[in-house]
């Protein structure tokens, strides 16, 4: 077997065997296959696709290319993952809720490139919180208090890292088989037994329309099934930011607010949908309505908030910030964005809102960039809201005056208004099992 035959086979739209797929993944990861040969094969996959069996074999080969975490001693671990959103603080709210319901909450999260930092960057805006703990401590934390959230210190799915970086340089990111296998390889390597995926749809997401989101979901579910990992996908609207904040410490503050019972309607719907299905997969209740009520109960009685505090304390964080969020350091400038127009918000350019927050310093462009945990955007008005000229659409939190002022103008441009009444959008667009 050699790489030229494999490239030719996929170029001619023929099915690759498991051995051929493993040969490519292993030899590309260890440097025996060049970037230009890998690029040719990836482009052929991009153009001709793969069937479910090929995608599953590709996923498992990438999952097994590095360390694979074994969490079986913790019981049924249900992982959650989002395909990406603007203002995505769902993990910070959901995992303590799950833990408060007696389901092991063991999650490794990334830092991530993009509009804001990843969950790990957000957690690190809590002074003292240690995301860089040993695997043994991670597992012991879950045994002792039911929850641990840490950074990705293991060498999980290195093949995916290399192939993803290559895809980025050859315009091959937007491919359903490649995205599905990339996501699922990391979930499998991270030790999940069951998986709930939030598949985001809209201008701030990889999937711009519902048909593609369905296809991606069906692909990931079939990989999950073939790999013995039950998987459910929940499609969510990403045509506006999630909740009311974008930025690292701003999102932590919103998460604390949510755990105190003050949730934006979209955050609440996403939490209840993902959470109730995570409970079902964990064997904690087949009745979704009852599961939703149990989640609401644990928010109301503060069990979920207390679990979050326990998590923070256990990983060295200063819990006084959770009790009093005004302690979080503010950016130098907090500038209101005043609407010049009246009407109903018809649409928001969510992707651009993401770019604005990234330029403010909330996200990274390169892996080695530092993020600024203080900066970001607070959103006051979302799709369907009525606005009068002079109302505040939101606030820009910036450490630099010029960038702050420019961002104010840019955020204003992200709003589209209508004179006619606009209905509030649905937040959950579908559930695929
Ligand atoms: N997220 C991933 O992890 N991989 C992709 O290919 C796209 C989004």
XYZ file of C-alpha atoms and ligand atoms in Angstrom:
441
model
C 0.000 0.000 0.000
C 1.282 3.498 -0.693
C -0.088 7.011 -0.468
C -0.196 7.520 -4.254
C -2.629 4.622 -4.657
C -4.780 5.978 -1.828
C -4.889 9.481 -3.327
C -5.740 8.062 -6.766
C -8.529 5.936 -5.325
C -10.245 8.869 -3.613
C -9.559 11.124 -6.604
C -11.521 8.571 -8.668
C -14.323 8.583 -6.072
C -13.765 5.035 -4.817
C -14.246 3.833 -1.243
C -11.155 3.630 0.983
C -10.629 0.596 3.203
C -10.004 0.865 6.926
C -6.355 -0.157 6.374
C -5.866 2.574 3.783
C -7.399 5.197 6.056
C -5.274 4.083 9.023
C -2.165 4.037 6.826
C -2.780 7.661 5.833
C -3.671 8.924 9.339
C -0.766 7.162 11.096
C 1.848 8.052 8.511
C 0.760 11.667 8.160
C 0.784 12.103 11.950
C 4.308 10.710 12.291
C 5.667 12.712 9.360
C 6.109 9.934 6.773
C 3.549 11.481 4.420
C 4.229 14.985 3.160
C 1.859 17.941 3.495
C 1.346 18.125 -0.280
C 0.291 14.491 -0.493
C -2.006 14.873 2.505
C -3.417 18.051 0.934
C -4.196 16.154 -2.271
C -6.031 13.418 -0.379
C -7.945 15.874 1.824
C -9.001 17.858 -1.257
C -10.180 14.618 -2.919
C -12.209 13.817 0.224
C -13.574 17.354 0.225
C -14.746 16.999 -3.372
C -15.874 13.347 -3.431
C -16.893 12.843 0.190
C -16.806 9.625 2.210
C -19.527 7.175 3.193
C -20.475 6.639 6.858
C -18.156 3.635 7.240
C -15.188 5.548 5.811
C -15.967 8.559 8.013
C -16.164 6.347 11.106
C -12.874 4.623 10.251
C -11.271 8.038 9.670
C -12.657 9.277 13.015
C -11.386 6.251 14.960
C -7.968 6.412 13.318
C -7.663 10.068 14.372
C -9.047 9.352 17.880
C -6.456 6.583 18.347
C -3.543 8.637 16.984
C -2.632 9.874 20.490
C -3.660 9.341 24.078
C -7.209 8.141 24.731
C -8.661 9.032 28.092
C -10.386 6.239 29.970
C -13.095 7.599 32.271
C -14.939 4.299 32.752
C -14.230 4.253 36.512
C -16.449 7.352 36.827
C -19.585 5.618 35.503
C -21.497 6.916 32.496
C -19.771 10.111 31.419
C -21.887 12.175 29.024
C -19.899 14.846 27.219
C -21.338 17.945 25.592
C -19.871 19.854 22.718
C -20.882 22.827 20.630
C -19.886 23.367 17.027
C -19.243 26.964 17.998
C -21.075 30.123 18.792
C -20.725 33.760 19.710
C -21.020 34.307 23.456
C -21.061 30.585 24.208
C -20.962 30.198 27.983
C -23.201 27.114 28.034
C -20.561 24.690 29.403
C -19.965 26.952 32.412
C -23.646 26.824 33.331
C -24.547 23.319 32.220
C -21.759 21.230 33.764
C -22.428 22.355 37.378
C -26.135 21.681 36.794
C -25.339 18.186 35.525
C -23.033 17.529 38.488
C -25.679 18.787 40.920
C -27.989 16.099 39.496
C -25.511 13.346 40.343
C -24.110 12.858 36.832
C -20.293 12.830 36.611
C -19.212 16.091 34.975
C -15.706 15.478 33.622
C -14.797 17.800 30.801
C -11.604 18.760 29.074
C -12.042 21.965 27.141
C -9.918 23.860 24.702
C -8.651 27.394 24.561
C -9.669 27.781 20.990
C -8.989 30.296 18.303
C -11.713 32.629 17.255
C -14.089 35.229 18.517
C -13.502 34.727 22.243
C -11.361 32.353 24.205
C -12.537 28.825 24.914
C -14.123 27.624 28.142
C -10.673 27.273 29.690
C -9.796 30.924 29.024
C -13.117 31.929 30.522
C -12.514 29.887 33.678
C -9.048 31.386 34.001
C -10.593 34.824 34.359
C -11.545 33.662 37.879
C -8.391 34.494 39.876
C -6.552 31.357 40.989
C -8.600 28.818 38.970
C -6.177 26.137 37.824
C -7.062 24.559 34.480
C -3.718 22.790 34.203
C -4.167 19.916 36.634
C -2.940 16.330 36.435
C -5.226 13.697 34.956
C -5.265 11.792 38.246
C -6.434 14.941 40.042
C -9.073 15.517 37.349
C -10.483 12.033 37.892
C -10.244 12.313 41.694
C -12.056 15.661 41.624
C -14.950 14.068 39.781
C -14.967 11.181 42.254
C -14.907 13.564 45.226
C -17.187 16.434 44.225
C -18.736 15.229 40.957
C -17.141 17.794 38.675
C -13.878 18.933 37.126
C -13.248 21.225 34.184
C -9.695 21.338 32.906
C -7.615 22.260 29.867
C -6.561 19.805 27.245
C -3.191 18.751 28.626
C -3.142 15.284 27.077
C -2.050 14.712 23.510
C -5.592 13.966 22.303
C -6.163 13.188 18.612
C -2.889 14.721 17.306
C -3.845 13.577 13.794
C -6.889 15.840 13.923
C -4.736 18.774 15.048
C -2.414 18.283 12.062
C -5.166 17.621 9.522
C -7.292 20.509 10.802
C -4.336 22.909 10.495
C -3.727 21.646 6.952
C -7.421 22.022 6.010
C -7.267 25.606 7.191
C -4.469 26.379 4.702
C -6.081 24.674 1.669
C -9.695 25.897 1.965
C -10.999 22.531 3.087
C -12.610 23.351 6.422
C -16.242 23.450 5.273
C -16.750 19.769 4.588
C -19.330 17.773 6.524
C -17.364 14.468 6.592
C -14.213 16.307 7.682
C -15.927 18.448 10.337
C -17.903 15.476 11.691
C -14.831 13.242 11.965
C -12.748 16.045 13.469
C -15.259 16.746 16.248
C -16.076 13.115 16.987
C -12.404 12.040 17.073
C -11.752 14.518 19.889
C -14.880 13.492 21.809
C -13.958 9.807 21.562
C -10.345 10.464 22.600
C -11.586 12.518 25.580
C -13.287 9.431 27.008
C -16.974 10.241 26.511
C -19.285 7.263 26.628
C -22.285 9.243 25.377
C -22.355 12.579 23.627
C -24.802 15.482 23.321
C -23.825 17.849 20.531
C -25.103 21.363 20.089
C -25.014 21.984 16.358
C -25.211 25.714 15.807
C -26.885 27.122 12.691
C -26.644 30.635 11.302
C -24.361 33.522 10.491
C -22.068 32.952 13.477
C -21.710 29.199 12.878
C -19.969 26.747 10.535
C -23.358 25.534 9.325
C -25.143 28.458 7.700
C -28.403 26.642 6.970
C -30.582 24.024 8.590
C -30.152 21.419 5.818
C -26.363 21.345 6.272
C -26.768 21.300 10.061
C -29.041 18.257 9.730
C -26.557 16.514 7.462
C -23.701 17.213 9.867
C -25.834 15.944 12.773
C -26.831 12.757 10.973
C -23.196 12.134 10.093
C -22.001 12.597 13.686
C -24.821 10.411 15.037
C -23.945 7.625 12.644
C -20.252 7.849 13.602
C -21.344 7.724 17.260
C -23.508 4.677 16.634
C -20.843 2.837 14.642
C -18.283 3.659 17.362
C -20.631 2.517 20.170
C -21.129 6.041 21.583
C -24.765 7.061 21.701
C -25.029 10.591 20.309
C -27.831 13.170 20.164
C -27.676 16.481 18.282
C -29.552 19.633 19.242
C -29.743 22.303 16.547
C -29.604 25.857 17.903
C -30.015 29.278 16.345
C -26.736 31.148 15.894
C -28.043 34.194 14.049
C -27.544 36.242 17.208
C -25.162 35.910 20.164
C -26.038 33.479 22.960
C -27.237 35.364 26.036
C -26.169 38.950 26.624
C -22.376 38.894 26.848
C -19.398 38.163 24.620
C -15.955 38.110 26.203
C -14.235 36.019 28.793
C -14.905 37.440 32.280
C -18.140 39.005 30.979
C -19.375 35.527 30.066
C -18.324 34.093 33.429
C -20.374 36.837 35.090
C -23.357 35.963 32.917
C -22.923 32.267 33.778
C -22.993 33.128 37.495
C -26.058 35.280 36.917
C -27.691 32.322 35.132
C -26.879 29.937 37.975
C -28.518 32.502 40.271
C -31.683 32.062 38.208
C -31.385 35.085 35.906
C -31.169 33.578 32.435
C -31.857 35.033 29.041
C -34.593 33.036 27.318
C -32.164 31.578 24.725
C -29.649 30.465 27.350
C -32.453 28.861 29.348
C -33.796 26.946 26.341
C -30.346 25.676 25.341
C -29.529 24.647 28.924
C -32.855 22.851 29.380
C -32.632 21.044 26.044
C -29.007 19.928 26.315
C -29.318 19.163 30.018
C -32.501 17.111 29.764
C -30.997 14.938 27.014
C -27.732 14.557 28.946
C -29.820 13.279 31.868
C -31.585 10.834 29.583
C -28.325 9.486 28.157
C -26.887 9.195 31.678
C -29.847 7.024 32.665
C -31.274 9.673 34.993
C -34.744 9.860 33.466
C -36.459 9.143 30.172
C -39.091 11.838 30.563
C -37.678 15.012 29.042
C -40.265 17.311 30.668
C -39.518 15.896 34.095
C -35.799 16.286 33.444
C -36.316 19.929 32.517
C -38.167 20.494 35.795
C -35.386 18.864 37.792
C -32.880 21.210 36.163
C -35.032 24.245 36.982
C -35.368 22.994 40.558
C -31.595 22.741 41.012
C -31.185 26.266 39.726
C -33.889 27.589 42.014
C -32.608 25.816 45.142
C -29.046 26.971 44.275
C -27.654 23.427 44.189
C -26.159 24.106 40.746
C -24.632 27.420 41.867
C -23.156 25.743 44.937
C -21.693 23.031 42.707
C -20.037 25.729 40.592
C -18.575 27.280 43.755
C -17.321 23.865 44.869
C -15.670 23.405 41.468
C -13.985 26.810 41.619
C -12.767 26.287 45.188
C -11.532 22.771 44.461
C -9.415 24.028 41.557
C -7.886 26.892 43.505
C -10.178 29.715 42.359
C -11.272 32.644 44.505
C -14.922 31.906 45.342
C -15.505 35.462 46.575
C -15.711 36.462 42.872
C -18.667 34.120 42.453
C -20.413 35.619 45.466
C -19.698 39.153 44.292
C -19.172 39.482 40.547
C -18.450 43.213 40.886
C -14.964 42.075 41.984
C -14.082 41.075 38.392
C -11.695 43.645 36.949
C -13.393 45.947 34.422
C -11.986 47.199 31.130
C -10.727 50.793 31.048
C -13.568 52.030 28.855
C -17.212 50.948 28.868
C -18.898 52.769 26.003
C -22.632 52.675 25.261
C -23.751 51.939 21.703
C -26.677 54.254 21.075
C -29.147 53.465 18.337
C -29.673 56.138 15.694
C -32.686 54.285 14.301
C -36.042 53.084 15.587
C -37.853 49.862 14.760
C -37.776 46.173 15.527
C -34.436 44.373 15.335
C -34.785 42.251 12.206
C -31.316 40.713 12.029
C -27.881 40.881 13.604
C -24.621 40.229 11.794
C -23.500 37.681 14.333
C -20.268 36.739 12.612
C -19.192 40.364 12.531
C -20.094 40.766 16.202
C -17.680 37.897 16.806
C -14.949 39.669 14.841
C -15.505 42.901 16.783
C -15.072 41.076 20.094
C -11.957 39.382 18.760
C -10.441 42.728 17.673
C -11.188 44.127 21.139
C -8.862 41.390 22.422
C -11.382 38.819 23.669
C -10.262 36.167 21.157
C -7.073 34.921 19.551
C -6.009 35.048 15.923
C -2.881 32.926 16.451
C -2.402 30.110 18.936
C 0.230 32.005 20.877
C -1.761 35.270 21.226
C -2.786 36.408 24.698
C -6.401 37.170 25.347
C -7.680 40.019 27.456
C -10.241 38.620 29.880
C -11.790 42.054 30.637
C -12.891 43.151 27.168
C -15.913 42.287 25.073
C -19.472 43.283 24.332
C -22.694 43.463 26.323
C -25.783 43.092 24.152
C -28.967 44.856 25.275
C -31.111 44.387 22.172
C -31.599 41.214 20.172
C -33.733 40.043 17.261
C -37.415 40.874 17.807
C -36.736 43.639 20.366
C -38.270 47.043 19.829
C -35.766 49.895 19.735
C -36.264 53.657 19.803
C -33.620 56.055 18.490
C -31.506 56.939 21.525
C -31.882 53.510 23.162
C -28.748 51.642 24.144
C -28.123 48.634 21.902
C -25.237 47.433 24.032
C -21.887 48.357 25.549
C -18.362 47.993 24.280
C -15.820 47.009 26.944
C -12.394 48.028 25.702
C -8.970 48.729 27.137
C -8.118 51.028 24.208
C -10.139 54.124 23.483
C -9.723 54.188 19.674
C -10.609 50.520 19.212
C -13.534 51.030 21.583
C -14.960 53.932 19.570
C -14.465 52.100 16.282
C -16.203 49.048 17.754
C -19.168 51.188 18.788
C -19.705 52.192 15.160
C -19.141 48.656 13.948
C -21.608 47.148 16.420
C -24.261 49.670 15.388
C -23.761 48.527 11.778
C -24.435 44.918 12.822
C -28.098 45.737 13.489
C -30.789 45.650 10.828
C -34.174 47.190 11.669
C -37.697 46.779 10.378
C -40.709 49.063 10.811
C -42.904 45.983 11.069
C -43.243 43.797 14.141
C -40.619 41.033 14.165
C -41.222 37.846 16.083
C -38.557 36.592 18.471
C -36.626 33.717 16.847
C -36.842 30.111 17.984
C -33.733 29.059 19.859
C -34.002 25.296 19.385
C -34.339 24.404 15.704
C -34.476 20.641 15.992
C -33.407 17.561 17.907
C -31.872 14.681 15.981
C -31.426 11.273 17.567
N -14.622 22.103 14.947
C -13.747 21.070 14.936
O -13.323 20.591 15.976
N -13.358 20.580 13.732
C -13.791 21.072 12.574
O -13.413 20.571 11.537
C -14.684 22.148 12.598
C -15.100 22.626 13.809
